Short mmCIF file of C-alpha atoms in Angstrom, two decimals:
data_model
loop_
_atom_site.label_atom_id
_atom_site.label_comp_id
_atom_site.label_asym_id
_atom_site.label_seq_id
_atom_site.Cartn_x
_atom_site.Cartn_y
_atom_site.Cartn_z
CA MET V 1 13.03 -9.74 -2.80
CA SER V 2 14.78 -8.56 0.37
CA THR V 3 13.35 -9.46 3.77
CA LEU V 4 11.23 -6.79 5.44
CA LEU V 5 12.60 -6.46 8.98
CA GLY V 6 10.74 -3.31 9.95
CA HIS V 7 13.75 -2.01 11.89
CA ASN V 8 15.24 1.47 11.80
CA PHE V 9 18.32 2.14 9.64
CA ILE V 10 21.10 3.67 11.75
CA GLY V 11 24.76 3.95 10.82
CA GLY V 12 24.64 1.13 8.30
CA ALA V 13 22.91 -1.30 10.70
CA ARG V 14 19.33 -2.10 11.72
CA SER V 15 17.99 -1.13 15.14
CA ALA V 16 14.72 -1.98 16.94
CA LEU V 17 14.82 -0.75 20.53
CA GLY V 18 11.26 0.61 20.67
CA GLN V 19 8.37 -1.12 22.42
CA SER V 20 5.58 -0.15 20.01
CA GLN V 21 5.05 -1.15 16.41
CA HIS V 22 3.16 0.24 13.42
CA GLN V 23 1.39 -1.90 10.87
CA SER V 24 1.43 -1.39 7.13
CA LEU V 25 -2.09 -1.23 5.69
CA ASP V 26 -3.70 -2.19 2.40
CA ALA V 27 -4.84 1.17 1.00
CA THR V 28 -7.80 -0.37 -0.82
CA THR V 29 -9.27 -2.54 1.95
CA GLY V 30 -7.83 -0.91 5.06
CA GLU V 31 -6.75 -4.33 6.28
CA ALA V 32 -3.39 -4.92 7.94
CA LEU V 33 -0.58 -6.22 5.77
CA PRO V 34 1.95 -8.69 7.25
CA TYR V 35 4.58 -5.98 7.76
CA SER V 36 5.20 -4.21 11.07
CA PHE V 37 7.70 -1.45 11.85
CA VAL V 38 9.29 -0.60 15.17
CA GLN V 39 8.80 2.90 16.56
CA ALA V 40 12.13 4.71 16.90
CA THR V 41 13.06 5.66 20.45
CA ASP V 42 14.51 9.02 21.42
CA GLY V 43 17.86 7.28 21.68
CA GLU V 44 17.56 5.92 18.15
CA ILE V 45 16.64 9.36 16.80
CA ASP V 46 19.79 10.69 18.44
CA ALA V 47 21.86 7.79 17.12
CA ALA V 48 20.61 8.32 13.56
CA ALA V 49 21.44 12.03 13.66
CA GLN V 50 24.84 11.33 15.22
CA ALA V 51 25.59 8.70 12.58
CA ALA V 52 24.86 11.25 9.87
CA LYS V 53 27.06 13.80 11.63
CA ALA V 54 29.92 11.31 11.90
CA ALA V 55 29.64 10.47 8.20
CA PHE V 56 29.58 14.09 7.04
CA PRO V 57 33.31 15.01 7.12
CA GLU V 58 34.33 12.01 5.03
CA PHE V 59 31.31 12.07 2.71
CA ARG V 60 31.48 15.75 1.79
CA GLN V 61 35.20 15.52 1.01
CA LEU V 62 34.77 12.65 -1.43
CA SER V 63 35.38 13.68 -5.01
CA PRO V 64 32.27 14.53 -7.05
CA ALA V 65 33.04 11.47 -9.17
CA ARG V 66 32.87 9.18 -6.12
CA ARG V 67 29.54 10.60 -4.99
CA ALA V 68 28.26 10.28 -8.56
CA GLU V 69 29.24 6.61 -8.48
CA PHE V 70 27.12 6.23 -5.33
CA LEU V 71 24.07 7.88 -6.91
CA ASP V 72 24.40 5.74 -10.02
CA ALA V 73 24.57 2.66 -7.81
CA ILE V 74 21.37 3.71 -6.03
CA ALA V 75 19.69 4.10 -9.41
CA ASP V 76 20.82 0.63 -10.45
CA GLU V 77 19.51 -0.88 -7.22
CA LEU V 78 16.15 0.85 -7.67
CA ASP V 79 15.83 -0.46 -11.21
CA GLN V 80 16.43 -3.98 -9.93
CA LEU V 81 13.49 -3.82 -7.51
CA GLY V 82 11.15 -6.19 -9.30
CA ASP V 83 7.51 -7.15 -9.59
CA ASP V 84 7.20 -8.21 -5.94
CA PHE V 85 8.32 -4.75 -4.89
CA VAL V 86 5.89 -3.05 -7.28
CA ALA V 87 3.07 -5.20 -5.89
CA ILE V 88 3.81 -4.06 -2.32
CA VAL V 89 3.88 -0.39 -3.35
CA CYS V 90 0.52 -0.85 -5.08
CA GLN V 91 -0.92 -2.51 -1.97
CA GLU V 92 0.21 0.28 0.32
CA THR V 93 -0.89 3.16 -1.92
CA ALA V 94 -3.71 1.85 -4.19
CA LEU V 95 -1.77 3.33 -7.10
CA PRO V 96 -1.83 1.30 -10.33
CA GLN V 97 1.06 -0.88 -11.43
CA ALA V 98 1.88 1.21 -14.50
CA ARG V 99 2.09 4.36 -12.38
CA ILE V 100 4.52 2.73 -9.93
CA GLN V 101 6.67 1.30 -12.70
CA GLY V 102 6.86 4.74 -14.28
CA GLU V 103 7.63 6.38 -10.95
CA ARG V 104 10.42 3.89 -10.28
CA GLY V 105 12.00 4.93 -13.58
CA ARG V 106 11.56 8.60 -12.71
CA THR V 107 13.23 8.04 -9.34
CA SER V 108 16.25 6.18 -10.70
CA GLY V 109 16.52 8.69 -13.55
CA GLN V 110 16.55 11.51 -11.00
CA MET V 111 19.48 9.87 -9.20
CA ARG V 112 21.38 9.53 -12.48
CA LEU V 113 20.67 13.16 -13.34
CA PHE V 114 22.24 14.33 -10.07
CA ALA V 115 25.20 12.06 -10.81
CA GLN V 116 25.60 13.95 -14.09
CA ILE V 117 25.49 17.24 -12.17
CA LEU V 118 28.32 16.04 -9.95
CA ARG V 119 30.45 15.07 -12.94
CA ARG V 120 29.64 18.37 -14.65
CA GLY V 121 30.78 20.32 -11.60
CA ASP V 122 28.99 23.63 -12.16
CA TYR V 123 27.03 23.16 -8.90
CA LEU V 124 30.27 23.99 -7.07
CA GLY V 125 30.03 27.61 -8.23
CA ALA V 126 33.82 28.06 -8.35
CA ARG V 127 34.89 31.75 -8.43
CA ILE V 128 38.44 33.05 -8.35
CA ASP V 129 39.73 36.61 -8.00
CA LEU V 130 43.50 36.59 -8.42
CA PRO V 131 45.63 38.98 -6.37
CA LEU V 132 46.34 42.51 -7.58
CA PRO V 133 49.36 43.48 -5.48
CA ASP V 134 49.95 46.74 -7.33
CA ARG V 135 46.35 47.98 -7.19
CA LYS V 136 45.96 51.50 -5.76
CA PRO V 137 45.05 52.69 -3.24
CA LEU V 138 44.91 49.16 -1.76
CA PRO V 139 46.10 45.85 -3.20
CA ARG V 140 43.72 42.92 -3.64
CA VAL V 141 44.52 39.61 -2.02
CA ASP V 142 43.92 36.17 -3.58
CA LEU V 143 40.26 35.20 -3.05
CA ARG V 144 38.59 31.95 -4.11
CA GLN V 145 35.11 30.63 -3.44
CA TYR V 146 33.17 27.43 -3.93
CA ARG V 147 30.24 25.66 -2.30
CA ILE V 148 30.12 22.79 0.18
CA GLY V 149 27.31 20.76 1.73
CA VAL V 150 25.59 22.29 4.74
CA GLY V 151 25.67 19.09 6.82
CA PRO V 152 23.22 16.31 7.72
CA VAL V 153 19.75 16.80 6.25
CA ALA V 154 16.45 15.52 7.68
CA VAL V 155 14.04 14.50 4.91
CA PHE V 156 10.30 13.91 5.29
CA GLY V 157 8.75 11.93 2.46
CA ALA V 158 5.44 12.63 0.75
CA SER V 159 2.43 10.31 0.76
CA ASN V 160 1.42 10.85 -2.86
CA PHE V 161 4.70 9.86 -4.54
CA PRO V 162 5.96 6.80 -2.63
CA LEU V 163 9.13 6.67 -4.73
CA ALA V 164 9.90 9.99 -6.46
CA PHE V 165 9.18 12.21 -3.42
CA SER V 166 9.99 9.72 -0.70
CA THR V 167 12.89 7.59 0.55
CA ALA V 168 15.11 7.93 -2.53
CA GLY V 169 13.25 10.94 -3.90
CA GLY V 170 14.33 14.39 -4.96
CA ASP V 171 15.24 15.75 -1.52
CA THR V 172 17.35 12.70 -0.70
CA ALA V 173 19.04 12.78 -4.12
CA ALA V 174 19.81 16.50 -3.88
CA ALA V 175 21.16 16.23 -0.33
CA LEU V 176 23.40 13.25 -1.14
CA ALA V 177 24.65 14.98 -4.28
CA ALA V 178 25.55 18.03 -2.19
CA GLY V 179 27.61 15.85 0.15
CA CYS V 180 25.05 15.83 2.95
CA PRO V 181 24.20 12.58 4.78
CA VAL V 182 20.47 12.01 5.18
CA VAL V 183 18.20 10.99 8.04
CA PHE V 184 14.91 10.04 6.44
CA LYS V 185 11.62 9.93 8.35
CA ALA V 186 9.65 7.10 6.73
CA HIS V 187 6.08 7.98 5.75
CA SER V 188 3.48 5.98 7.66
CA GLY V 189 1.46 5.47 4.47
CA HIS V 190 4.07 3.29 2.76
CA MET V 191 6.49 1.92 5.36
CA ALA V 192 7.14 -1.38 3.55
CA THR V 193 7.98 0.56 0.40
CA ALA V 194 10.34 2.79 2.39
CA ASP V 195 12.04 -0.22 3.98
CA LEU V 196 12.75 -1.88 0.64
CA VAL V 197 14.02 1.35 -0.91
CA GLY V 198 16.15 2.01 2.17
CA GLN V 199 17.75 -1.41 1.76
CA ALA V 200 18.51 -0.56 -1.87
CA ILE V 201 20.28 2.65 -0.80
CA ILE V 202 22.33 0.79 1.81
CA ARG V 203 23.36 -1.85 -0.73
CA ALA V 204 24.53 0.94 -3.04
CA ALA V 205 26.42 2.62 -0.19
CA GLU V 206 28.20 -0.60 0.72
CA ARG V 207 29.01 -1.42 -2.89
CA THR V 208 30.63 1.99 -3.45
CA GLY V 209 32.40 2.29 -0.09
CA MET V 210 30.40 5.16 1.38
CA PRO V 211 30.65 5.99 5.11
CA LYS V 212 28.18 3.97 7.17
CA GLY V 213 26.01 6.86 8.32
CA VAL V 214 25.47 8.34 4.85
CA PHE V 215 21.82 7.22 4.88
CA ASN V 216 19.66 6.59 7.94
CA MET V 217 15.91 6.04 8.29
CA ILE V 218 13.57 6.01 11.26
CA PHE V 219 9.99 4.81 11.61
CA GLY V 220 7.22 5.99 13.90
CA ASN V 221 4.82 8.72 14.91
CA GLY V 222 6.06 11.88 16.59
CA VAL V 223 9.71 11.30 15.70
CA GLY V 224 9.93 14.35 13.44
CA GLU V 225 10.20 16.90 16.24
CA GLY V 226 13.20 15.21 17.83
CA LEU V 227 14.84 14.96 14.44
CA VAL V 228 14.34 18.60 13.44
CA LYS V 229 15.46 19.84 16.85
CA HIS V 230 18.58 17.68 16.93
CA PRO V 231 21.71 19.87 16.82
CA ALA V 232 23.38 17.59 14.26
CA ILE V 233 20.70 18.30 11.65
CA GLN V 234 21.53 21.33 9.49
CA ALA V 235 18.60 21.50 7.05
CA VAL V 236 15.18 19.95 6.46
CA GLY V 237 13.41 18.85 3.30
CA PHE V 238 9.64 18.31 3.54
CA THR V 239 6.75 17.63 1.21
CA GLY V 240 3.29 17.60 2.76
CA SER V 241 0.56 19.69 4.31
CA LEU V 242 0.63 23.38 5.15
CA GLY V 243 0.11 22.61 8.83
CA GLY V 244 2.93 20.09 8.89
CA GLY V 245 5.32 22.38 7.04
CA ASN V 246 4.52 25.35 9.28
CA ALA V 247 5.10 23.23 12.38
CA LEU V 248 8.54 22.12 11.16
CA CYS V 249 9.47 25.71 10.25
CA LYS V 250 8.54 26.85 13.75
CA MET V 251 10.59 24.09 15.37
CA ALA V 252 13.61 24.86 13.21
CA ALA V 253 13.39 28.61 13.84
CA GLU V 254 13.20 28.13 17.61
CA ARG V 255 16.37 26.03 17.83
CA PRO V 256 19.41 27.58 19.53
CA GLN V 257 20.93 27.35 16.05
CA PRO V 258 18.06 27.96 13.58
CA ILE V 259 18.22 25.95 10.37
CA PRO V 260 16.45 26.26 7.01
CA VAL V 261 13.35 24.21 6.23
CA PHE V 262 12.58 23.68 2.56
CA ALA V 263 8.91 22.74 2.72
CA GLU V 264 6.63 22.23 -0.25
CA MET V 265 3.12 22.63 1.13
CA SER V 266 -0.08 24.02 -0.39
CA SER V 267 -1.08 25.20 -3.86
CA ILE V 268 -4.32 25.49 -5.85
CA ASN V 269 -2.60 26.11 -9.20
CA PRO V 270 -4.97 28.46 -11.06
CA VAL V 271 -5.84 27.80 -14.70
CA ILE V 272 -6.85 30.95 -16.63
CA ILE V 273 -8.87 30.24 -19.75
CA LEU V 274 -8.74 33.11 -22.23
CA PRO V 275 -11.64 34.05 -24.55
CA GLN V 276 -10.44 33.00 -27.99
CA ALA V 277 -9.35 29.61 -26.69
CA LEU V 278 -12.93 28.96 -25.61
CA ASP V 279 -14.22 29.95 -29.03
CA ALA V 280 -11.72 27.67 -30.76
CA ARG V 281 -11.63 24.50 -28.64
CA SER V 282 -13.79 24.56 -25.53
CA GLU V 283 -14.70 20.86 -25.69
CA THR V 284 -11.07 19.81 -25.89
CA ILE V 285 -10.13 22.11 -23.01
CA ALA V 286 -12.97 20.72 -20.89
CA LYS V 287 -11.89 17.14 -21.57
CA ASP V 288 -8.20 17.76 -20.90
CA LEU V 289 -8.81 19.86 -17.80
CA ALA V 290 -11.14 17.27 -16.27
CA ALA V 291 -8.54 14.58 -16.91
CA SER V 292 -5.90 16.69 -15.18
CA VAL V 293 -8.18 17.31 -12.17
CA ALA V 294 -8.93 13.60 -11.79
CA MET V 295 -5.45 12.26 -12.59
CA GLY V 296 -4.13 10.07 -9.80
CA GLY V 297 -7.19 10.81 -7.69
CA GLY V 298 -6.28 14.50 -7.72
CA GLN V 299 -3.43 13.67 -5.34
CA PHE V 300 -0.86 15.93 -6.96
CA CYS V 301 0.48 19.13 -5.42
CA THR V 302 0.10 20.61 -8.92
CA ASN V 303 -3.56 19.58 -9.27
CA PRO V 304 -5.52 22.41 -11.00
CA GLY V 305 -7.79 23.48 -8.15
CA LEU V 306 -9.01 26.82 -9.53
CA VAL V 307 -10.36 27.66 -12.99
CA ILE V 308 -10.82 31.33 -13.93
CA GLY V 309 -12.63 32.68 -16.98
CA LEU V 310 -14.15 35.92 -18.23
CA ARG V 311 -17.94 36.21 -18.04
CA SER V 312 -19.46 35.30 -21.39
CA PRO V 313 -21.89 32.84 -22.98
CA ALA V 314 -18.84 30.87 -24.11
CA PHE V 315 -17.56 30.48 -20.54
CA THR V 316 -21.03 29.45 -19.34
CA ALA V 317 -21.16 26.81 -22.07
CA PHE V 318 -17.64 25.69 -21.18
CA LEU V 319 -18.61 25.11 -17.55
CA GLU V 320 -21.46 22.90 -18.74
CA GLN V 321 -19.00 20.92 -20.84
CA LEU V 322 -16.57 20.69 -17.93
CA ALA V 323 -19.38 19.52 -15.64
CA GLY V 324 -20.21 16.74 -18.07
CA GLN V 325 -16.59 15.65 -18.17
CA ILE V 326 -16.30 15.71 -14.36
CA ASP V 327 -19.49 13.65 -14.05
CA GLY V 328 -17.91 11.12 -16.36
CA GLN V 329 -14.90 10.52 -14.11
CA GLY V 330 -15.07 7.30 -12.12
CA PRO V 331 -14.55 6.93 -8.37
CA GLN V 332 -10.97 6.43 -7.20
CA THR V 333 -9.31 4.91 -4.17
CA LEU V 334 -7.06 7.44 -2.46
CA LEU V 335 -3.69 6.77 -0.88
CA ASN V 336 -5.03 6.09 2.59
CA ALA V 337 -8.10 6.43 4.81
CA GLY V 338 -6.83 9.67 6.31
CA GLY V 339 -6.57 11.23 2.87
CA LEU V 340 -10.13 10.20 2.06
CA ARG V 341 -11.41 11.69 5.33
CA SER V 342 -9.61 14.95 4.61
CA TYR V 343 -10.95 15.06 1.06
CA SER V 344 -14.52 14.33 2.19
CA LYS V 345 -14.27 17.10 4.78
CA GLY V 346 -13.03 19.56 2.15
CA VAL V 347 -15.93 18.70 -0.15
CA GLU V 348 -18.39 19.08 2.75
CA HIS V 349 -17.06 22.56 3.51
CA LEU V 350 -17.55 23.61 -0.12
CA LEU V 351 -21.08 22.19 -0.23
CA ALA V 352 -21.99 24.05 2.96
CA HIS V 353 -20.68 27.46 1.82
CA SER V 354 -23.38 29.92 0.78
CA GLY V 355 -21.19 31.49 -1.89
CA VAL V 356 -20.34 28.20 -3.59
CA THR V 357 -22.50 26.24 -6.05
CA HIS V 358 -22.05 22.55 -6.79
CA LEU V 359 -21.95 22.00 -10.56
CA ALA V 360 -20.96 18.36 -10.96
CA GLY V 361 -19.91 15.22 -9.13
CA LYS V 362 -21.58 12.28 -7.46
CA VAL V 363 -22.29 12.18 -3.73
CA GLN V 364 -19.07 11.77 -1.79
CA ASP V 365 -19.51 8.67 0.36
CA GLY V 366 -18.10 5.18 0.67
CA LYS V 367 -14.42 4.28 0.41
CA GLN V 368 -13.60 6.09 -2.83
CA ALA V 369 -13.26 9.71 -3.91
CA GLN V 370 -15.67 11.22 -6.43
CA SER V 371 -14.53 14.01 -8.75
CA GLN V 372 -16.28 17.33 -8.07
CA LEU V 373 -16.76 20.70 -9.76
CA PHE V 374 -17.86 23.82 -7.89
CA LYS V 375 -18.43 27.43 -8.86
CA ALA V 376 -17.64 30.21 -6.40
CA ASP V 377 -18.52 33.87 -6.47
CA VAL V 378 -15.45 35.95 -7.25
CA SER V 379 -16.19 38.14 -4.22
CA LEU V 380 -15.05 35.28 -1.98
CA LEU V 381 -11.60 35.44 -3.49
CA LEU V 382 -11.48 39.23 -3.51
CA ASN V 383 -12.53 39.37 0.14
CA GLY V 384 -9.96 36.83 1.29
CA ASP V 385 -12.24 33.87 2.04
CA GLU V 386 -9.97 31.06 3.27
CA LEU V 387 -11.99 28.44 1.39
CA LEU V 388 -10.84 29.86 -1.94
CA GLN V 389 -7.19 29.74 -0.88
CA GLU V 390 -7.04 26.27 0.66
CA GLU V 391 -6.06 23.17 -1.26
CA VAL V 392 -8.62 20.35 -1.36
CA PHE V 393 -6.29 17.39 -1.82
CA GLY V 394 -8.24 15.25 -4.24
CA PRO V 395 -10.13 15.36 -7.57
CA THR V 396 -11.93 18.69 -7.09
CA THR V 397 -11.71 22.06 -8.79
CA ILE V 398 -13.49 25.38 -8.33
CA ALA V 399 -14.51 27.69 -11.18
CA ILE V 400 -14.63 31.47 -10.84
CA GLU V 401 -16.13 33.90 -13.35
CA VAL V 402 -14.74 37.43 -13.51
CA ALA V 403 -16.56 40.37 -15.06
CA ASP V 404 -13.67 41.84 -17.06
CA ASP V 405 -9.91 42.22 -17.27
CA ALA V 406 -9.82 44.56 -14.29
CA GLU V 407 -11.57 42.02 -12.09
CA LEU V 408 -9.30 39.28 -13.44
CA GLN V 409 -6.31 41.30 -12.30
CA LYS V 410 -7.84 41.82 -8.85
CA ALA V 411 -8.64 38.12 -8.53
CA LEU V 412 -5.10 37.06 -9.36
CA LEU V 413 -3.63 39.66 -7.02
CA ALA V 414 -5.80 38.22 -4.25
CA LEU V 415 -4.26 34.77 -4.64
CA ARG V 416 -1.50 33.59 -2.34
CA GLY V 417 1.71 32.03 -3.59
CA GLN V 418 1.36 29.02 -5.89
CA LEU V 419 3.50 26.32 -7.46
CA THR V 420 1.99 26.92 -10.90
CA ALA V 421 -0.33 29.07 -12.98
CA THR V 422 -1.59 28.09 -16.42
CA LEU V 423 -2.73 30.20 -19.36
CA ILE V 424 -4.96 28.52 -21.95
CA GLY V 425 -5.14 30.73 -25.02
CA GLU V 426 -4.84 31.21 -28.75
CA PRO V 427 -1.95 33.30 -30.14
CA ALA V 428 -4.08 36.46 -30.14
CA ASP V 429 -5.09 35.79 -26.51
CA LEU V 430 -1.52 35.38 -25.40
CA SER V 431 -0.47 38.55 -27.19
CA GLY V 432 -3.32 40.57 -25.72
CA TYR V 433 -2.83 39.23 -22.20
CA GLN V 434 0.94 39.65 -21.95
CA TRP V 435 0.27 41.91 -18.98
CA LEU V 436 -0.58 38.80 -16.95
CA LEU V 437 2.99 37.50 -17.00
CA PRO V 438 4.62 40.00 -14.60
CA LEU V 439 1.68 39.54 -12.24
CA LEU V 440 1.98 35.75 -12.33
CA GLU V 441 5.76 35.88 -11.96
CA ASP V 442 5.21 37.44 -8.54
CA LYS V 443 2.79 34.67 -7.55
CA VAL V 444 4.13 31.35 -8.81
CA GLY V 445 7.20 29.24 -9.53
CA ARG V 446 6.14 27.90 -12.96
CA ILE V 447 3.93 29.53 -15.62
CA LEU V 448 2.47 27.18 -18.23
CA VAL V 449 0.94 28.00 -21.60
CA ASN V 450 -1.51 25.54 -23.19
CA GLY V 451 -0.61 22.63 -20.97
CA TYR V 452 -1.67 21.26 -17.61
CA PRO V 453 0.41 21.44 -14.45
CA THR V 454 0.17 17.84 -13.26
CA GLY V 455 3.31 16.81 -15.16
CA VAL V 456 6.61 17.93 -13.59
CA GLU V 457 9.67 17.18 -15.71
CA VAL V 458 12.93 16.39 -13.89
CA CYS V 459 15.53 18.54 -15.67
CA ASP V 460 17.84 21.54 -15.36
CA ALA V 461 15.21 24.21 -16.06
CA MET V 462 12.35 22.96 -13.87
CA VAL V 463 11.11 24.99 -10.90
CA HIS V 464 8.85 23.18 -8.47
CA GLY V 465 8.50 25.90 -5.89
CA GLY V 466 6.87 29.25 -5.35
CA PRO V 467 6.01 31.93 -2.80
CA TYR V 468 4.42 30.98 0.53
CA PRO V 469 2.28 28.97 1.18
CA ALA V 470 3.30 26.93 -1.87
CA THR V 471 6.68 26.58 -0.18
CA SER V 472 8.45 27.94 2.86
CA ASP V 473 11.26 29.40 0.73
CA SER V 474 10.54 30.62 -2.79
CA ARG V 475 14.23 30.84 -3.73
CA GLY V 476 14.56 27.14 -4.51
CA THR V 477 12.96 24.12 -6.13
CA SER V 478 12.37 20.55 -4.98
CA VAL V 479 12.44 19.12 -8.52
CA GLY V 480 15.25 19.48 -11.05
CA THR V 481 18.96 19.99 -10.70
CA LEU V 482 18.65 23.40 -9.04
CA ALA V 483 17.33 21.50 -5.99
CA ILE V 484 20.93 20.85 -4.95
CA ASP V 485 21.40 24.56 -4.18
CA ARG V 486 19.22 24.25 -1.06
CA PHE V 487 21.83 22.09 0.64
CA LEU V 488 24.98 24.01 -0.29
CA ARG V 489 26.71 27.04 1.24
CA PRO V 490 29.63 29.16 -0.03
CA VAL V 491 33.08 29.18 1.55
CA CYS V 492 35.80 31.71 0.64
CA TYR V 493 39.54 30.97 0.80
CA GLN V 494 41.83 33.99 1.21
CA ASN V 495 45.58 33.83 0.53
CA HIS V 496 45.77 30.02 0.61
CA ALA V 497 48.70 28.10 -0.80
CA ASP V 498 47.61 26.29 -3.95
CA ALA V 499 48.31 22.85 -2.50
CA LEU V 500 45.99 23.56 0.44
CA LEU V 501 43.04 24.58 -1.73
CA PRO V 502 40.22 22.19 -2.62
CA PRO V 503 40.69 20.75 -6.14
CA ALA V 504 37.87 22.91 -7.52
CA LEU V 505 39.92 26.03 -6.79
CA GLN V 506 43.46 24.91 -7.55
CA ASN V 507 45.38 26.65 -10.32
CA ALA V 508 45.68 23.48 -12.43
CA ASN V 509 41.88 23.05 -12.45
CA PRO V 510 42.17 19.25 -12.05
CA LEU V 511 38.39 18.82 -12.22
CA GLY V 512 38.18 20.62 -15.56
CA LEU V 513 35.54 23.04 -14.26
CA ARG V 514 34.19 26.15 -15.92
CA ARG V 515 35.15 28.78 -13.35
CA LEU V 516 34.62 32.52 -13.02
CA VAL V 517 38.19 33.85 -13.00
CA ASN V 518 38.65 37.61 -12.64
CA GLY V 519 35.10 38.13 -13.87
CA GLU V 520 35.40 35.93 -16.97
CA TRP V 521 34.36 32.31 -17.50
CA SER V 522 37.23 29.91 -18.17
CA ASP V 523 37.92 26.18 -18.04
CA GLN V 524 41.66 26.69 -18.44
CA PRO V 525 44.36 26.26 -15.77
CA ILE V 526 45.70 29.41 -14.16
CA ALA V 527 49.29 30.03 -15.19
#
């Protein structure tokens, strides 16, 4: 395994000019691990951003095939991180070995998927309108458009996915695929993991001849503000809390040159259980839902935090079944002590609320999280109570009973933006409740039927986004190939000589792209 230096990654070299250090911790015991990381100085933050800026002109002009080679090399390096690496990730996060091994495969697979996108070429969005010199009353000139990277991207990794949403995660993969160098802010919860993954990226960059500043990484507290405000940075990717995302959005908006922040933040992911489904399979639903709530200590942004059902004896019986399943979930170690404190505080707030009843779950104390089930009066949601809108990051869910379809509609309209919404129903339910779909489309990024939201497939069709506060910009996704769109912008070329055009727009179509030519799709050269 590579040596853990604990130094910042700047322009292809390691740098440690800071005077303070941060210690990696064992997530289970809280004890210090033998890995320390040097706080980045203001000068190092500037140097990292400048290195990314210097790399951008060369990196973005590389052919898609060359950038794809780089991403494939990163994937290969990730796959070669062995058992010693997995053991360190498990130490820093308290996540089980099988989970980390699976996440490593997801992360390398994500890199390879973006490499496929580059070779496919459709992300370029090539459009060509040929000249119409004889058009009346005015002729049309030659116009051609495609998309380029926006520039250096600052990426903030998530605590709950130390690989797939962190150093070499989806934001990094999408930015690199778009031709944007990255400055990554290492997460304090898994700094050793970040260091080893950063080394893997640098090895891949060196092996494939990438410019030295294509990937940079800084360690430390309070370094994010200097990074987001740096004039070289042109976009931000963030996965984390609502407060953190809002703060970054404010910083970015107040810059002399405002830049976009693509922040994935807070979601309670409602699950709506329809009547005939309860009649047909309530025990199975209770078991599967409880498993989804407790999965990974509830530390998923898609964790089902709200369960809604229509008032009936069947729903009352279902809540009893769900309570039994929640009581049967064992205690779990969370990612870090701060996460446990936050979770315990969230549970305390629910227990103290007069409109909320505790239905299941052991007393929340000690060093592990206990799964919990609460029931809240629907009036809290209808009247805008913040407690019913806020994510409790951990293995907890809240049930709400509505009187009828009209109250169900009001309850859903009262919800803020979400990543997901789930319908559990039989065919007759789904037919009778089709009216829910347009309502949910306005609220969420992904609508599930008879599944649970904690699985997020990495593919072309996935949307992992949604209206605020689920994300800061509902027009994109942080998972799947559409994630590349966040870091691209269109450029139009008017009356350019063919030889001066980028290959994607040249008459011969040397990249073999499917292009929109005079309003029709074609992969043929232009005669």
